[in-house]
Amino acid sequence: MPRDVTLLWGLRSPCAFACPHCYFGTIEEHKGNLPQQAGVLSHLSRADLTAPTLTAFARTLTGSPVERVIIAGGEPLDWPATLGIISLIKGAGCQVVIATNGIPLTRPHIVEQLLALGVDGVSVSLDSADADTNDTMRPSRSGRFGYHDVLAGISALLKARGDRPGPRVGIYTVVTRSRPQEITDVARLAADIGVDYYVPQPVSLPSDHQLFDALSHTPADVASVGAHLERLYADPHGLALPDPSYLQRFVAAISTQDSGHVPDCFGGARLYFVQPDGSLWDCPSDRRIAATAPEHQRTIRGGDARTLFAARPTCTNCSLFSRDCVNMWPLVLDMPRLLNTGVPR
Ligand SMILES: C[S@@+](CC[C@H](N)C(=O)[O-])C[C@H]1O[C@@H](n2cnc3c(N)ncnc32)[C@H](O)[C@@H]1O
């Protein structure tokens, strides 16, 4: 059985940040009004699987087609049981990349554990090279943490890693229509602080989202985004970037909203999405999730990775394009490049 599946695993729902554009929605909109539809995420969800259920599934990864697990959420590193689950996933021979808001990296015992467990990559979210702009886009719920703590967390991890090859450390930046310059500004900052890889990604919002008009790109924004991406690829400052074809995919993604066809899609073939309640989907696209018939909905609860991913197509032809599709390439096809480039530090 080929080992070629990437699991994007939203492990936990809670997060100390309250990003208004987050896929998980906001606490304000969900307080007293928790979404009930299958596949709709909430930081307030009470349906997250328990540690024993999660560890039982993680144990079945050994000998399964799962090659890589991207652990996200919510914030995965605020939950102590995450470290034990990472240990099981690594023990199963899978690559592990953690997507984090960066604040847990300011806690020395977290950094020590990530190093001891041999985590392969740590992707930290930072949406602006400017502290105030970042903290407006990514406000912490308590108001106590922000940009400077995120940079301190990244520096602590890089310092503790020292000369060791891993984990590779990256920055992910959500790009919105009013600030295309972040594409190049954050790259410069990332290089200055010694980060290894960098992924700018377009904001992806449904057209009825209240921030859609303010944040989502329109065809009028394509030229400036394209120019900043070209500048980035012309001078990546020593950072590993997604394959250069990402530039065209990014521009194509923001040139359309929700029409479009994704030929040879790897969702449901080499990529799956696990939600904190255990729901298992072909990919995280809200359109693809909404189109999944109830009788085809699956879960990792009580499941075995050796059978869940055993019978699958080599690729699928999907007609449910969304801007989020472009964000899947760096997780699946580009990850070896991002983690293993030999970029000198
Ligand atoms: C949901 S977070 C979870 C992991 C972790 N708590 C973090 O902050 O990185 C994963 C990534 O999704 C990005 N993200 C959230 N909502 C998004 C949206 N609407 N469009 C594009 N990216 C989004 C975040 O910025 C972050 O880089």
PDB file of C-alpha atoms in Angstrom, residues 197-342:
ATOM      1  CA  TYR A 197       9.886  28.430   4.921  1.00  0.00           C
ATOM      2  CA  TYR A 198       7.145  30.871   4.070  1.00  0.00           C
ATOM      3  CA  VAL A 199       3.652  30.463   2.655  1.00  0.00           C
ATOM      4  CA  PRO A 200       1.448  33.464   1.859  1.00  0.00           C
ATOM      5  CA  GLN A 201      -2.118  32.301   1.270  1.00  0.00           C
ATOM      6  CA  PRO A 202      -5.252  34.082   0.069  1.00  0.00           C
ATOM      7  CA  VAL A 203      -8.044  34.658   2.556  1.00  0.00           C
ATOM      8  CA  SER A 204     -10.904  32.308   1.753  1.00  0.00           C
ATOM      9  CA  LEU A 205     -14.383  33.387   2.844  1.00  0.00           C
ATOM     10  CA  PRO A 206     -17.865  32.396   1.742  1.00  0.00           C
ATOM     11  CA  SER A 207     -19.538  35.215  -0.198  1.00  0.00           C
ATOM     12  CA  ASP A 208     -22.112  35.761   2.577  1.00  0.00           C
ATOM     13  CA  HIS A 209     -19.409  36.303   5.254  1.00  0.00           C
ATOM     14  CA  GLN A 210     -19.686  39.763   6.824  1.00  0.00           C
ATOM     15  CA  LEU A 211     -16.009  40.476   6.033  1.00  0.00           C
ATOM     16  CA  PHE A 212     -16.176  39.211   2.467  1.00  0.00           C
ATOM     17  CA  ASP A 213     -16.278  42.661   0.845  1.00  0.00           C
ATOM     18  CA  ALA A 214     -13.579  44.095   3.109  1.00  0.00           C
ATOM     19  CA  LEU A 215     -11.103  41.214   2.899  1.00  0.00           C
ATOM     20  CA  SER A 216     -11.667  39.053  -0.179  1.00  0.00           C
ATOM     21  CA  HIS A 217      -9.798  39.807  -3.372  1.00  0.00           C
ATOM     22  CA  THR A 218     -11.601  40.992  -6.469  1.00  0.00           C
ATOM     23  CA  PRO A 219     -10.315  40.853 -10.061  1.00  0.00           C
ATOM     24  CA  ALA A 220      -9.090  44.451  -9.517  1.00  0.00           C
ATOM     25  CA  ASP A 221      -6.593  43.191  -6.921  1.00  0.00           C
ATOM     26  CA  VAL A 222      -5.015  40.552  -9.127  1.00  0.00           C
ATOM     27  CA  ALA A 223      -2.316  42.773 -10.650  1.00  0.00           C
ATOM     28  CA  SER A 224      -0.872  44.007  -7.355  1.00  0.00           C
ATOM     29  CA  VAL A 225      -0.979  40.564  -5.725  1.00  0.00           C
ATOM     30  CA  GLY A 226       0.673  39.066  -8.811  1.00  0.00           C
ATOM     31  CA  ALA A 227       3.404  41.749  -8.723  1.00  0.00           C
ATOM     32  CA  HIS A 228       4.199  41.060  -5.044  1.00  0.00           C
ATOM     33  CA  LEU A 229       4.271  37.307  -5.655  1.00  0.00           C
ATOM     34  CA  GLU A 230       6.627  37.801  -8.587  1.00  0.00           C
ATOM     35  CA  ARG A 231       8.903  39.939  -6.405  1.00  0.00           C
ATOM     36  CA  LEU A 232       8.853  37.255  -3.723  1.00  0.00           C
ATOM     37  CA  TYR A 233       9.775  34.489  -6.127  1.00  0.00           C
ATOM     38  CA  ALA A 234      12.471  36.665  -7.741  1.00  0.00           C
ATOM     39  CA  ASP A 235      14.073  37.172  -4.330  1.00  0.00           C
ATOM     40  CA  PRO A 236      12.909  34.698  -1.673  1.00  0.00           C
ATOM     41  CA  HIS A 237      15.571  35.894   0.801  1.00  0.00           C
ATOM     42  CA  GLY A 238      16.766  32.289   1.225  1.00  0.00           C
ATOM     43  CA  LEU A 239      13.321  31.102   2.350  1.00  0.00           C
ATOM     44  CA  ALA A 240      11.830  27.891   1.024  1.00  0.00           C
ATOM     45  CA  LEU A 241       8.605  28.681  -0.841  1.00  0.00           C
ATOM     46  CA  PRO A 242       5.942  26.516  -2.459  1.00  0.00           C
ATOM     47  CA  ASP A 243       6.786  25.427  -6.005  1.00  0.00           C
ATOM     48  CA  PRO A 244       6.834  28.413  -8.430  1.00  0.00           C
ATOM     49  CA  SER A 245       3.593  27.144 -10.008  1.00  0.00           C
ATOM     50  CA  TYR A 246       1.947  28.275  -6.736  1.00  0.00           C
ATOM     51  CA  LEU A 247       2.203  31.851  -8.036  1.00  0.00           C
ATOM     52  CA  GLN A 248      -0.133  31.061 -10.960  1.00  0.00           C
ATOM     53  CA  ARG A 249      -2.454  29.026  -8.732  1.00  0.00           C
ATOM     54  CA  PHE A 250      -2.687  31.881  -6.197  1.00  0.00           C
ATOM     55  CA  VAL A 251      -3.479  34.422  -8.933  1.00  0.00           C
ATOM     56  CA  ALA A 252      -5.983  32.073 -10.595  1.00  0.00           C
ATOM     57  CA  ALA A 253      -7.671  31.466  -7.236  1.00  0.00           C
ATOM     58  CA  ILE A 254      -8.248  35.143  -6.510  1.00  0.00           C
ATOM     59  CA  SER A 255      -9.381  35.798 -10.076  1.00  0.00           C
ATOM     60  CA  THR A 256     -12.606  33.884  -9.428  1.00  0.00           C
ATOM     61  CA  GLN A 257     -14.825  33.377  -6.384  1.00  0.00           C
ATOM     62  CA  ASP A 258     -16.632  30.097  -6.452  1.00  0.00           C
ATOM     63  CA  SER A 259     -16.999  28.952  -9.996  1.00  0.00           C
ATOM     64  CA  GLY A 260     -14.386  26.678 -11.400  1.00  0.00           C
ATOM     65  CA  HIS A 261     -13.296  23.166 -11.792  1.00  0.00           C
ATOM     66  CA  VAL A 262     -10.373  21.462 -10.063  1.00  0.00           C
ATOM     67  CA  PRO A 263      -9.045  18.769 -12.390  1.00  0.00           C
ATOM     68  CA  ASP A 264      -6.960  15.982 -10.866  1.00  0.00           C
ATOM     69  CA  CYS A 265      -7.784  17.152  -7.331  1.00  0.00           C
ATOM     70  CA  PHE A 266      -6.018  15.209  -4.581  1.00  0.00           C
ATOM     71  CA  GLY A 267      -8.836  15.815  -2.040  1.00  0.00           C
ATOM     72  CA  GLY A 268     -10.265  12.418  -1.130  1.00  0.00           C
ATOM     73  CA  ALA A 269      -7.276  10.749  -2.783  1.00  0.00           C
ATOM     74  CA  ARG A 270      -4.077  12.017  -1.143  1.00  0.00           C
ATOM     75  CA  LEU A 271      -5.635  14.570   1.240  1.00  0.00           C
ATOM     76  CA  TYR A 272      -8.270  14.183   3.944  1.00  0.00           C
ATOM     77  CA  PHE A 273      -9.551  16.577   6.589  1.00  0.00           C
ATOM     78  CA  VAL A 274     -10.383  15.500  10.138  1.00  0.00           C
ATOM     79  CA  GLN A 275     -12.426  17.822  12.344  1.00  0.00           C
ATOM     80  CA  PRO A 276     -12.169  17.994  16.156  1.00  0.00           C
ATOM     81  CA  ASP A 277     -15.394  15.935  16.486  1.00  0.00           C
ATOM     82  CA  GLY A 278     -13.807  13.200  14.371  1.00  0.00           C
ATOM     83  CA  SER A 279     -15.690  13.953  11.135  1.00  0.00           C
ATOM     84  CA  LEU A 280     -13.604  12.855   8.166  1.00  0.00           C
ATOM     85  CA  TRP A 281     -13.936  14.747   4.870  1.00  0.00           C
ATOM     86  CA  ASP A 282     -12.170  14.670   1.515  1.00  0.00           C
ATOM     87  CA  CYS A 283     -10.869  18.214   2.059  1.00  0.00           C
ATOM     88  CA  PRO A 284     -11.659  21.272   4.200  1.00  0.00           C
ATOM     89  CA  SER A 285     -13.566  23.156   1.475  1.00  0.00           C
ATOM     90  CA  ASP A 286     -16.931  24.232   2.874  1.00  0.00           C
ATOM     91  CA  ARG A 287     -18.468  23.638  -0.554  1.00  0.00           C
ATOM     92  CA  ARG A 288     -17.138  20.088  -0.761  1.00  0.00           C
ATOM     93  CA  ILE A 289     -18.264  19.360   2.809  1.00  0.00           C
ATOM     94  CA  ALA A 290     -21.758  20.757   2.159  1.00  0.00           C
ATOM     95  CA  ALA A 291     -22.009  18.574  -0.964  1.00  0.00           C
ATOM     96  CA  THR A 292     -21.147  15.349   0.883  1.00  0.00           C
ATOM     97  CA  ALA A 293     -24.265  13.188   1.178  1.00  0.00           C
ATOM     98  CA  PRO A 294     -25.095  12.147   4.776  1.00  0.00           C
ATOM     99  CA  GLU A 295     -24.651   8.471   3.851  1.00  0.00           C
ATOM    100  CA  HIS A 296     -21.071   9.254   2.748  1.00  0.00           C
ATOM    101  CA  GLN A 297     -20.091  11.078   5.935  1.00  0.00           C
ATOM    102  CA  ARG A 298     -17.364   9.292   7.833  1.00  0.00           C
ATOM    103  CA  THR A 299     -15.609   9.579  11.184  1.00  0.00           C
ATOM    104  CA  ILE A 300     -12.316   8.570  12.748  1.00  0.00           C
ATOM    105  CA  ARG A 301     -14.201   7.746  15.976  1.00  0.00           C
ATOM    106  CA  GLY A 302     -13.610   4.042  16.462  1.00  0.00           C
ATOM    107  CA  GLY A 303     -12.025   3.978  12.995  1.00  0.00           C
ATOM    108  CA  ASP A 304      -8.840   2.403  11.706  1.00  0.00           C
ATOM    109  CA  ALA A 305      -6.561   4.374   9.359  1.00  0.00           C
ATOM    110  CA  ARG A 306      -5.546   1.130   7.648  1.00  0.00           C
ATOM    111  CA  THR A 307      -9.079   0.606   6.354  1.00  0.00           C
ATOM    112  CA  LEU A 308     -10.428   4.183   6.222  1.00  0.00           C
ATOM    113  CA  PHE A 309      -7.938   5.140   3.494  1.00  0.00           C
ATOM    114  CA  ALA A 310      -7.463   1.744   1.864  1.00  0.00           C
ATOM    115  CA  ALA A 311      -9.797   2.128  -1.133  1.00  0.00           C
ATOM    116  CA  ARG A 312      -9.489   5.539  -2.764  1.00  0.00           C
ATOM    117  CA  PRO A 313      -9.166   7.022  -6.235  1.00  0.00           C
ATOM    118  CA  THR A 314      -5.793   8.269  -7.464  1.00  0.00           C
ATOM    119  CA  CYS A 315      -7.406  11.688  -7.997  1.00  0.00           C
ATOM    120  CA  THR A 316     -10.831  13.206  -8.323  1.00  0.00           C
ATOM    121  CA  ASN A 317     -12.348  15.699 -10.725  1.00  0.00           C
ATOM    122  CA  CYS A 318     -13.987  18.259  -8.504  1.00  0.00           C
ATOM    123  CA  SER A 319     -16.396  20.958  -9.635  1.00  0.00           C
ATOM    124  CA  LEU A 320     -16.528  22.602  -6.199  1.00  0.00           C
ATOM    125  CA  PHE A 321     -13.590  24.992  -6.464  1.00  0.00           C
ATOM    126  CA  SER A 322     -13.109  27.461  -3.630  1.00  0.00           C
ATOM    127  CA  ARG A 323     -10.234  29.821  -2.862  1.00  0.00           C
ATOM    128  CA  ASP A 324      -9.203  27.493  -0.100  1.00  0.00           C
ATOM    129  CA  CYS A 325      -8.205  24.910  -2.723  1.00  0.00           C
ATOM    130  CA  VAL A 326      -4.972  26.806  -3.424  1.00  0.00           C
ATOM    131  CA  ASN A 327      -4.038  26.509   0.259  1.00  0.00           C
ATOM    132  CA  MET A 328      -3.957  22.709  -0.007  1.00  0.00           C
ATOM    133  CA  TRP A 329      -0.956  22.498  -2.346  1.00  0.00           C
ATOM    134  CA  PRO A 330       1.599  23.610   0.247  1.00  0.00           C
ATOM    135  CA  LEU A 331       0.200  20.981   2.638  1.00  0.00           C
ATOM    136  CA  VAL A 332       0.399  18.073   0.232  1.00  0.00           C
ATOM    137  CA  LEU A 333       2.596  18.447  -2.854  1.00  0.00           C
ATOM    138  CA  ASP A 334       4.887  21.244  -1.614  1.00  0.00           C
ATOM    139  CA  MET A 335       5.536  20.007   1.900  1.00  0.00           C
ATOM    140  CA  PRO A 336       8.712  18.019   1.060  1.00  0.00           C
ATOM    141  CA  ARG A 337      10.093  21.163  -0.558  1.00  0.00           C
ATOM    142  CA  LEU A 338       9.177  23.332   2.449  1.00  0.00           C
ATOM    143  CA  LEU A 339      10.600  20.932   5.017  1.00  0.00           C
ATOM    144  CA  ASN A 340      13.653  19.629   3.291  1.00  0.00           C
ATOM    145  CA  THR A 341      15.288  22.229   1.133  1.00  0.00           C
ATOM    146  CA  GLY A 342      18.712  22.432   2.648  1.00  0.00           C
TER     147      GLY A 342
END
